Amino acid sequence: MTKEMNLEERFQAYVDGENKVEPKDWMPDKYRKTLIRQISQHAHSEVVGMLPEANWITRAPSLRRKVALLAKVQDEAGHGLYLYSAAETLAADRKDMIDDLLSGKAKYSSIFNYPTPTWADIGAIGWLVDGAAIANQVMLCRTSYGPYSRAMVKICKEESFHQRQGYEILLTLAKGTDAQKQMAQDSLNRWWWPSLMMFGPTDDLSPNSAQSMKWKIKRKSNDELRQEFIDKTVPQAEYLGLTIPDPDLKWNEERGHYDHGSIDWDEFYQVIKGNGKCNKIRMKARREAHANGEWVRKAANAYAEKQAARKAQEGSAA
Ligand code: BYC
């Protein structure tokens, strides 16, 4: 790096050299803000993502299924914690992040605003939602911000287990009675299109992508990841003997990829504006859980607060 380079150019050259940015390094303010936005949204998604699945813990069809689902939901809470901690290394305040979620200012993944009316939805979430999350998060293991990339490595390992538990639920249903197979098909019909929306708007309509790719926060574009997910998932659906609800889905020999039908982006924007089927229920559940946890936060902070009060008293006495 030459002496004449300004800070932003040096930062870009550092990132271009595949170096990781660490909390104490200089970084452009917009880089910090973009990361706080993305990481906190990601953390909120993990936490809100527990709700549609937790709905089935008491109704899991066997002890084995219940144990696996409990472990999965607990993992999601852990992911939220790693991610809030990663955002804190950028000087984000956890209370502010949570307040933004609860006030509706901060986004969380669109996917968690859809209902889970049958047990098969737990299979579809594991297979498709965690499958889409893995496609996205494998690239985030190589994101330029060190604490985020390291959190992602552990998260991806756990997501792989989640994906397999979901696929196995659907495999069991798909090999079961006609009614069970239909249940699996219905869940695929419900979750296919929302899963494709998880990757965000098409590249030409994604306002954040170009800069995030330049800074290597994102390593692949929304459309690239969506395509990877489709190409990987179609054979899995075939193995299950289920039909993906897209009459335009076709292998394109020339491109070496599947072509797919058009995504209902109006639905996506409605959902992220708060008008999805379950937005209000999800937020109500989060607000209630937060209020019920007040005593836990108080107890956890009590010692630190007492210490701070004692220090302040000693300071004023001196
Ligand atoms: N839902 O410019 P764009 C999980 C927003 S949880 C809602 O492309 P960006 C799991 C976007 O935020 C998986 N909002 O944005 C948990 C932006 O709005 P703002 C969660 C969306 O950031 C429990 C605007 O649309 N994974 O795995 O470059 C159980 C324009 O978009 C969505 C992550 O969060 C959406 N789907 O790219 C099971 C991964 N898509 O902020 C599973 C980390 C877009 O400008 N995040 N928006 O107001 C990312 O990789 C990126 O943030 C995204 C969007 C690819 C999601």
Tab-separated table of C-alpha atoms and ligand atoms in Angstrom:
chain	number	residue	atom	x	y	z
A	1	MET	CA	0.000	0.000	0.000
A	2	THR	CA	1.397	3.375	-0.949
A	3	LYS	CA	1.628	6.277	1.487
A	4	GLU	CA	-0.539	8.416	-0.766
A	5	MET	CA	-3.576	6.154	-0.464
A	6	ASN	CA	-6.313	7.633	1.684
A	7	LEU	CA	-7.935	5.637	4.470
A	8	GLU	CA	-10.840	4.379	2.348
A	9	GLU	CA	-8.526	3.224	-0.436
A	10	ARG	CA	-6.261	1.468	2.053
A	11	PHE	CA	-9.289	-0.215	3.575
A	12	GLN	CA	-10.470	-1.405	0.145
A	13	ALA	CA	-7.004	-2.711	-0.739
A	14	TYR	CA	-6.882	-4.532	2.616
A	15	VAL	CA	-10.248	-6.166	1.960
A	16	ASP	CA	-9.294	-6.956	-1.659
A	17	GLY	CA	-6.256	-8.767	-0.268
A	18	GLU	CA	-8.675	-11.162	1.510
A	19	ASN	CA	-7.711	-9.847	4.951
A	20	LYS	CA	-10.228	-9.906	7.793
A	21	VAL	CA	-11.336	-6.626	9.345
A	22	GLU	CA	-11.249	-6.785	13.165
A	23	PRO	CA	-13.175	-4.632	15.697
A	24	LYS	CA	-10.314	-2.232	16.467
A	25	ASP	CA	-9.317	-1.674	12.818
A	26	TRP	CA	-10.269	1.541	11.076
A	27	MET	CA	-13.316	1.034	8.857
A	28	PRO	CA	-15.551	3.377	6.851
A	29	ASP	CA	-18.586	4.445	8.825
A	30	LYS	CA	-20.879	3.039	6.147
A	31	TYR	CA	-19.136	-0.359	6.374
A	32	ARG	CA	-19.822	-0.398	10.134
A	33	LYS	CA	-23.446	0.671	9.653
A	34	THR	CA	-24.087	-1.882	6.905
A	35	LEU	CA	-22.714	-4.650	9.093
A	36	ILE	CA	-24.741	-3.586	12.119
A	37	ARG	CA	-27.875	-3.520	9.933
A	38	GLN	CA	-27.224	-6.930	8.409
A	39	ILE	CA	-25.934	-8.705	11.530
A	40	SER	CA	-28.704	-7.363	13.780
A	41	GLN	CA	-31.370	-8.312	11.211
A	42	HIS	CA	-29.782	-11.722	11.056
A	43	ALA	CA	-29.835	-12.018	14.881
A	44	HIS	CA	-33.489	-10.945	14.996
A	45	SER	CA	-34.309	-13.562	12.335
A	46	GLU	CA	-32.773	-16.313	14.431
A	47	VAL	CA	-34.783	-15.265	17.473
A	48	VAL	CA	-38.106	-14.715	15.677
A	49	GLY	CA	-37.382	-17.927	13.730
A	50	MET	CA	-37.825	-19.910	16.928
A	51	LEU	CA	-41.522	-19.015	17.071
A	52	PRO	CA	-43.054	-20.929	14.136
A	53	GLU	CA	-41.182	-24.069	15.163
A	54	ALA	CA	-41.685	-23.750	18.911
A	55	ASN	CA	-45.376	-23.940	18.039
A	56	TRP	CA	-44.839	-27.682	17.410
A	57	ILE	CA	-42.647	-28.696	20.347
A	58	THR	CA	-45.567	-29.841	22.488
A	59	ARG	CA	-47.169	-31.627	19.544
A	60	ALA	CA	-44.144	-33.412	18.028
A	61	PRO	CA	-45.250	-36.926	16.996
A	62	SER	CA	-42.643	-38.834	19.047
A	63	LEU	CA	-40.085	-38.307	21.798
A	64	ARG	CA	-37.252	-38.549	19.239
A	65	ARG	CA	-38.843	-35.812	17.116
A	66	LYS	CA	-39.466	-33.652	20.179
A	67	VAL	CA	-35.850	-33.917	21.357
A	68	ALA	CA	-34.491	-33.037	17.912
A	69	LEU	CA	-36.858	-30.079	17.539
A	70	LEU	CA	-36.055	-28.795	21.023
A	71	ALA	CA	-32.339	-28.956	20.227
A	72	LYS	CA	-32.882	-27.121	16.948
A	73	VAL	CA	-34.929	-24.321	18.492
A	74	GLN	CA	-32.361	-23.964	21.250
A	75	ASP	CA	-29.604	-23.719	18.626
A	76	GLU	CA	-31.451	-20.794	16.998
A	77	ALA	CA	-31.400	-18.922	20.327
A	78	GLY	CA	-27.653	-19.549	20.478
A	79	HIS	CA	-27.241	-18.202	16.926
A	80	GLY	CA	-29.080	-15.055	17.945
A	81	LEU	CA	-26.688	-14.635	20.873
A	82	TYR	CA	-23.524	-15.063	18.759
A	83	LEU	CA	-24.874	-12.567	16.259
A	84	TYR	CA	-25.906	-9.912	18.801
A	85	SER	CA	-22.413	-10.296	20.273
A	86	ALA	CA	-20.832	-9.906	16.825
A	87	ALA	CA	-22.859	-6.693	16.306
A	88	GLU	CA	-21.722	-5.436	19.728
A	89	THR	CA	-18.086	-5.633	18.562
A	90	LEU	CA	-19.076	-2.840	16.146
A	91	ALA	CA	-20.232	-0.685	19.085
A	92	ALA	CA	-23.923	-1.476	18.567
A	93	ASP	CA	-25.898	-1.498	21.800
A	94	ARG	CA	-27.887	-4.671	22.414
A	95	LYS	CA	-30.765	-2.836	24.057
A	96	ASP	CA	-31.073	-0.502	21.058
A	97	MET	CA	-31.061	-3.446	18.646
A	98	ILE	CA	-33.805	-5.238	20.571
A	99	ASP	CA	-35.824	-2.028	20.951
A	100	ASP	CA	-35.630	-1.562	17.173
A	101	LEU	CA	-36.967	-5.075	16.627
A	102	LEU	CA	-39.795	-4.662	19.099
A	103	SER	CA	-40.813	-1.248	17.769
A	104	GLY	CA	-40.957	-2.629	14.218
A	105	LYS	CA	-38.093	-0.395	13.026
A	106	ALA	CA	-35.683	-3.273	12.368
A	107	LYS	CA	-36.374	-6.011	9.869
A	108	TYR	CA	-36.143	-9.760	10.330
A	109	SER	CA	-36.398	-12.443	7.671
A	110	SER	CA	-39.663	-12.411	5.707
A	111	ILE	CA	-39.851	-16.198	5.965
A	112	PHE	CA	-40.932	-16.234	9.596
A	113	ASN	CA	-44.194	-14.475	8.855
A	114	TYR	CA	-45.772	-17.610	7.413
A	115	PRO	CA	-47.844	-20.067	9.482
A	116	THR	CA	-46.998	-23.693	10.363
A	117	PRO	CA	-50.404	-25.426	10.290
A	118	THR	CA	-49.126	-29.040	10.136
A	119	TRP	CA	-46.202	-31.129	11.384
A	120	ALA	CA	-44.932	-31.337	7.791
A	121	ASP	CA	-44.168	-27.597	7.988
A	122	ILE	CA	-41.467	-28.413	10.539
A	123	GLY	CA	-39.932	-30.705	7.916
A	124	ALA	CA	-40.257	-28.050	5.212
A	125	ILE	CA	-38.680	-25.364	7.410
A	126	GLY	CA	-35.691	-27.585	8.160
A	127	TRP	CA	-35.245	-28.684	4.567
A	128	LEU	CA	-36.008	-25.451	2.716
A	129	VAL	CA	-35.591	-22.578	5.177
A	130	ASP	CA	-32.440	-23.935	6.780
A	131	GLY	CA	-31.322	-25.080	3.312
A	132	ALA	CA	-31.666	-21.509	2.010
A	133	ALA	CA	-30.001	-20.171	5.156
A	134	ILE	CA	-27.041	-22.526	4.601
A	135	ALA	CA	-26.618	-21.372	0.981
A	136	ASN	CA	-26.508	-17.784	2.233
A	137	GLN	CA	-24.421	-18.426	5.319
A	138	VAL	CA	-21.724	-20.603	3.760
A	139	MET	CA	-20.704	-17.532	1.780
A	140	LEU	CA	-20.881	-15.441	4.981
A	141	CYS	CA	-18.198	-17.688	6.535
A	142	ARG	CA	-15.908	-15.783	4.132
A	143	THR	CA	-17.323	-12.334	4.894
A	144	SER	CA	-14.685	-9.650	5.426
A	145	TYR	CA	-15.634	-8.851	9.037
A	146	GLY	CA	-13.778	-11.294	11.331
A	147	PRO	CA	-16.252	-11.726	14.222
A	148	TYR	CA	-19.183	-12.247	11.816
A	149	SER	CA	-17.303	-14.784	9.721
A	150	ARG	CA	-16.216	-16.767	12.795
A	151	ALA	CA	-19.754	-16.826	14.207
A	152	MET	CA	-20.949	-18.139	10.842
A	153	VAL	CA	-18.661	-21.182	10.902
A	154	LYS	CA	-20.303	-22.581	14.037
A	155	ILE	CA	-23.775	-21.556	12.890
A	156	CYS	CA	-23.349	-23.359	9.554
A	157	LYS	CA	-22.385	-26.607	11.263
A	158	GLU	CA	-25.568	-26.491	13.321
A	159	GLU	CA	-27.708	-25.484	10.337
A	160	SER	CA	-26.541	-28.624	8.517
A	161	PHE	CA	-27.999	-30.737	11.308
A	162	HIS	CA	-31.219	-28.692	11.120
A	163	GLN	CA	-31.474	-29.226	7.399
A	164	ARG	CA	-31.056	-32.987	7.723
A	165	GLN	CA	-33.622	-33.271	10.514
A	166	GLY	CA	-36.136	-31.412	8.300
A	167	TYR	CA	-35.395	-33.514	5.236
A	168	GLU	CA	-35.743	-36.713	7.256
A	169	ILE	CA	-39.175	-35.632	8.539
A	170	LEU	CA	-40.328	-35.077	4.960
A	171	LEU	CA	-38.736	-38.313	3.743
A	172	THR	CA	-40.681	-40.227	6.390
A	173	LEU	CA	-43.945	-38.506	5.434
A	174	ALA	CA	-43.293	-38.876	1.704
A	175	LYS	CA	-42.837	-42.642	2.160
A	176	GLY	CA	-45.899	-42.918	4.389
A	177	THR	CA	-49.613	-43.132	3.648
A	178	ASP	CA	-51.221	-41.135	0.828
A	179	ALA	CA	-52.462	-38.631	3.403
A	180	GLN	CA	-48.954	-38.205	4.840
A	181	LYS	CA	-47.467	-37.768	1.370
A	182	GLN	CA	-50.095	-35.123	0.633
A	183	MET	CA	-49.207	-33.364	3.881
A	184	ALA	CA	-45.557	-33.235	2.752
A	185	GLN	CA	-46.571	-31.930	-0.684
A	186	ASP	CA	-48.791	-29.238	0.842
A	187	SER	CA	-45.948	-28.030	3.022
A	188	LEU	CA	-43.643	-27.820	0.001
A	189	ASN	CA	-46.349	-25.832	-1.789
A	190	ARG	CA	-46.529	-23.422	1.159
A	191	TRP	CA	-42.784	-22.926	1.708
A	192	TRP	CA	-41.222	-23.051	-1.769
A	193	TRP	CA	-41.862	-19.478	-2.925
A	194	PRO	CA	-41.286	-17.823	0.469
A	195	SER	CA	-37.956	-19.707	0.657
A	196	LEU	CA	-36.870	-18.213	-2.672
A	197	MET	CA	-37.772	-14.761	-1.326
A	198	MET	CA	-35.427	-15.241	1.629
A	199	PHE	CA	-32.481	-14.346	-0.619
A	200	GLY	CA	-33.840	-10.827	-1.038
A	201	PRO	CA	-34.825	-8.832	-4.129
A	202	THR	CA	-33.340	-9.515	-7.561
A	203	ASP	CA	-29.858	-8.056	-8.065
A	204	ASP	CA	-31.099	-5.105	-10.150
A	205	LEU	CA	-33.487	-4.116	-7.315
A	206	SER	CA	-31.161	-4.784	-4.365
A	207	PRO	CA	-29.970	-1.368	-3.134
A	208	ASN	CA	-27.312	-2.701	-0.750
A	209	SER	CA	-25.725	-5.477	-2.807
A	210	ALA	CA	-23.186	-3.611	-4.958
A	211	GLN	CA	-21.406	-1.914	-2.059
A	212	SER	CA	-21.664	-4.978	0.195
A	213	MET	CA	-20.080	-7.116	-2.523
A	214	LYS	CA	-17.315	-4.531	-3.056
A	215	TRP	CA	-16.496	-4.635	0.655
A	216	LYS	CA	-16.778	-8.440	0.581
A	217	ILE	CA	-19.480	-8.380	3.275
A	218	LYS	CA	-21.541	-10.389	0.779
A	219	ARG	CA	-19.518	-12.708	-1.443
A	220	LYS	CA	-22.312	-13.702	-3.812
A	221	SER	CA	-25.347	-11.809	-5.059
A	222	ASN	CA	-28.956	-12.513	-4.055
A	223	ASP	CA	-29.727	-14.034	-7.484
A	224	GLU	CA	-26.588	-16.176	-7.538
A	225	LEU	CA	-27.439	-17.664	-4.155
A	226	ARG	CA	-31.081	-18.182	-5.092
A	227	GLN	CA	-29.977	-20.074	-8.209
A	228	GLU	CA	-27.544	-22.228	-6.216
A	229	PHE	CA	-30.328	-23.098	-3.801
A	230	ILE	CA	-32.757	-24.045	-6.583
A	231	ASP	CA	-30.177	-26.189	-8.387
A	232	LYS	CA	-29.352	-28.041	-5.183
A	233	THR	CA	-32.948	-28.474	-4.013
A	234	VAL	CA	-34.704	-29.720	-7.166
A	235	PRO	CA	-33.010	-33.171	-7.095
A	236	GLN	CA	-33.804	-33.419	-3.374
A	237	ALA	CA	-37.502	-32.849	-4.133
A	238	GLU	CA	-37.319	-35.488	-6.873
A	239	TYR	CA	-35.836	-37.978	-4.414
A	240	LEU	CA	-38.753	-37.291	-2.073
A	241	GLY	CA	-41.169	-37.851	-4.958
A	242	LEU	CA	-42.647	-34.378	-4.414
A	243	THR	CA	-43.427	-31.724	-7.018
A	244	ILE	CA	-42.049	-28.213	-6.775
A	245	PRO	CA	-45.016	-25.841	-7.275
A	246	ASP	CA	-43.530	-24.050	-10.284
A	247	PRO	CA	-44.767	-25.109	-13.746
A	248	ASP	CA	-41.951	-23.066	-15.343
A	249	LEU	CA	-39.164	-24.883	-13.513
A	250	LYS	CA	-36.994	-26.452	-16.229
A	251	TRP	CA	-33.363	-27.520	-16.620
A	252	ASN	CA	-31.576	-25.176	-19.015
A	253	GLU	CA	-28.793	-27.155	-20.676
A	254	GLU	CA	-27.120	-24.048	-22.068
A	255	ARG	CA	-26.930	-22.226	-18.737
A	256	GLY	CA	-26.288	-25.381	-16.719
A	257	HIS	CA	-28.966	-24.219	-14.264
A	258	TYR	CA	-32.691	-24.537	-13.644
A	259	ASP	CA	-34.874	-21.762	-15.047
A	260	HIS	CA	-37.718	-20.833	-12.721
A	261	GLY	CA	-41.030	-18.986	-12.827
A	262	SER	CA	-41.449	-15.430	-11.640
A	263	ILE	CA	-41.461	-14.652	-7.935
A	264	ASP	CA	-44.332	-12.622	-6.487
A	265	TRP	CA	-42.303	-9.617	-5.306
A	266	ASP	CA	-45.461	-7.745	-4.284
A	267	GLU	CA	-46.028	-10.427	-1.677
A	268	PHE	CA	-42.406	-10.084	-0.496
A	269	TYR	CA	-42.645	-6.302	-0.071
A	270	GLN	CA	-45.992	-6.623	1.716
A	271	VAL	CA	-44.474	-9.125	4.144
A	272	ILE	CA	-41.421	-6.983	4.923
A	273	LYS	CA	-43.698	-3.977	5.414
A	274	GLY	CA	-45.461	-5.878	8.219
A	275	ASN	CA	-48.473	-7.152	6.292
A	276	GLY	CA	-47.656	-10.860	6.085
A	277	LYS	CA	-49.915	-13.554	7.519
A	278	CYS	CA	-48.097	-13.741	10.867
A	279	ASN	CA	-46.175	-10.458	11.347
A	280	LYS	CA	-48.486	-9.239	14.100
A	281	ILE	CA	-48.568	-12.586	15.931
A	282	ARG	CA	-44.769	-12.883	15.819
A	283	MET	CA	-44.195	-9.381	17.164
A	284	LYS	CA	-46.806	-9.814	19.888
A	285	ALA	CA	-45.095	-13.036	21.008
A	286	ARG	CA	-41.659	-11.334	21.047
A	287	ARG	CA	-42.927	-8.316	22.995
A	288	GLU	CA	-44.578	-10.548	25.580
A	289	ALA	CA	-41.463	-12.725	25.917
A	290	HIS	CA	-39.347	-9.594	26.346
A	291	ALA	CA	-41.640	-8.202	29.034
A	292	ASN	CA	-41.735	-11.559	30.845
A	293	GLY	CA	-37.932	-11.673	30.796
A	294	GLU	CA	-37.570	-8.327	32.558
A	295	TRP	CA	-36.798	-9.972	35.922
A	296	VAL	CA	-34.060	-12.099	34.324
A	297	ARG	CA	-32.349	-9.031	32.861
A	298	LYS	CA	-32.672	-7.254	36.193
A	299	ALA	CA	-31.160	-10.196	38.071
A	300	ALA	CA	-28.330	-10.523	35.522
A	301	ASN	CA	-27.480	-6.819	35.829
A	302	ALA	CA	-27.947	-6.491	39.582
A	303	TYR	CA	-24.336	-7.205	40.558
A	304	ALA	CA	-22.824	-4.900	37.923
A	305	GLU	CA	-25.231	-2.112	38.919
A	306	LYS	CA	-24.381	-2.503	42.594
A	307	GLN	CA	-20.662	-2.394	41.795
A	308	ALA	CA	-21.125	0.726	39.672
A	309	ALA	CA	-23.112	2.425	42.466
A	310	ARG	CA	-20.407	1.543	45.020
A	311	LYS	CA	-17.659	2.922	42.738
A	312	ALA	CA	-19.612	6.131	42.227
A	313	GLN	CA	-20.055	6.487	46.019
A	314	GLU	CA	-16.337	5.881	46.624
A	315	GLY	CA	-15.528	8.450	43.903
A	316	SER	CA	-17.715	11.145	45.485
A	317	ALA	CA	-16.324	10.391	48.983
A	318	ALA	CA	-12.692	10.775	47.785
B	1	BYC	N1	-36.588	-10.596	4.682
B	1	BYC	O1	-30.437	-4.649	-0.703
B	1	BYC	P1	-30.928	-5.940	-0.202
B	1	BYC	C1	-32.274	-18.587	9.688
B	1	BYC	C2	-34.434	-6.321	2.977
B	1	BYC	S1	-32.534	-16.911	9.662
B	1	BYC	C3	-36.665	-9.345	5.199
B	1	BYC	O2	-30.708	-7.132	-1.062
B	1	BYC	P2	-29.013	-6.958	1.738
B	1	BYC	C4	-33.122	-19.452	10.508
B	1	BYC	C5	-33.017	-5.867	3.277
B	1	BYC	O3	-32.740	-5.997	4.658
B	1	BYC	C6	-31.907	-16.397	8.100
B	1	BYC	N2	-36.014	-8.300	4.660
B	1	BYC	O4	-30.332	-6.192	1.275
B	1	BYC	C7	-33.496	-19.026	11.764
B	1	BYC	C8	-33.065	-4.448	2.768
B	1	BYC	O5	-33.754	-3.613	3.707
B	1	BYC	P3	-32.976	-2.479	4.597
B	1	BYC	C9	-31.616	-14.982	8.114
B	1	BYC	C10	-35.260	-8.555	3.567
B	1	BYC	O6	-28.866	-6.779	3.182
B	1	BYC	C11	-34.363	-19.810	12.526
B	1	BYC	C12	-33.972	-4.543	1.572
B	1	BYC	O7	-34.770	-5.699	1.744
B	1	BYC	N3	-30.423	-14.838	7.340
B	1	BYC	O8	-31.411	-18.988	9.031
B	1	BYC	O9	-27.851	-6.619	0.865
B	1	BYC	C13	-34.848	-21.014	12.013
B	1	BYC	C14	-33.221	-4.623	0.257
B	1	BYC	O10	-32.484	-5.862	0.149
B	1	BYC	C15	-35.107	-9.835	3.014
B	1	BYC	C16	-29.810	-13.652	7.234
B	1	BYC	O11	-30.246	-12.663	7.748
B	1	BYC	C17	-35.820	-10.879	3.616
B	1	BYC	N4	-35.781	-12.138	3.154
B	1	BYC	O12	-29.355	-8.507	1.424
B	1	BYC	C18	-34.430	-21.431	10.758
B	1	BYC	C19	-28.534	-13.683	6.445
B	1	BYC	N5	-34.291	-9.749	1.950
B	1	BYC	O13	-32.178	-3.226	5.628
B	1	BYC	C20	-33.569	-20.664	10.001
B	1	BYC	C21	-27.772	-12.394	6.511
B	1	BYC	C22	-33.936	-8.482	1.832
B	1	BYC	O14	-32.080	-1.742	3.647
B	1	BYC	N6	-28.335	-11.394	5.675
B	1	BYC	N7	-34.523	-7.760	2.793
B	1	BYC	O15	-34.087	-1.686	5.194
B	1	BYC	C23	-28.072	-11.281	4.342
B	1	BYC	O16	-27.342	-12.076	3.762
B	1	BYC	C24	-28.655	-10.116	3.624
B	1	BYC	O17	-29.013	-9.120	4.572
B	1	BYC	C25	-29.885	-10.458	2.720
B	1	BYC	C26	-30.399	-9.161	2.090
B	1	BYC	C27	-29.441	-11.414	1.620
B	1	BYC	C28	-31.008	-11.084	3.555
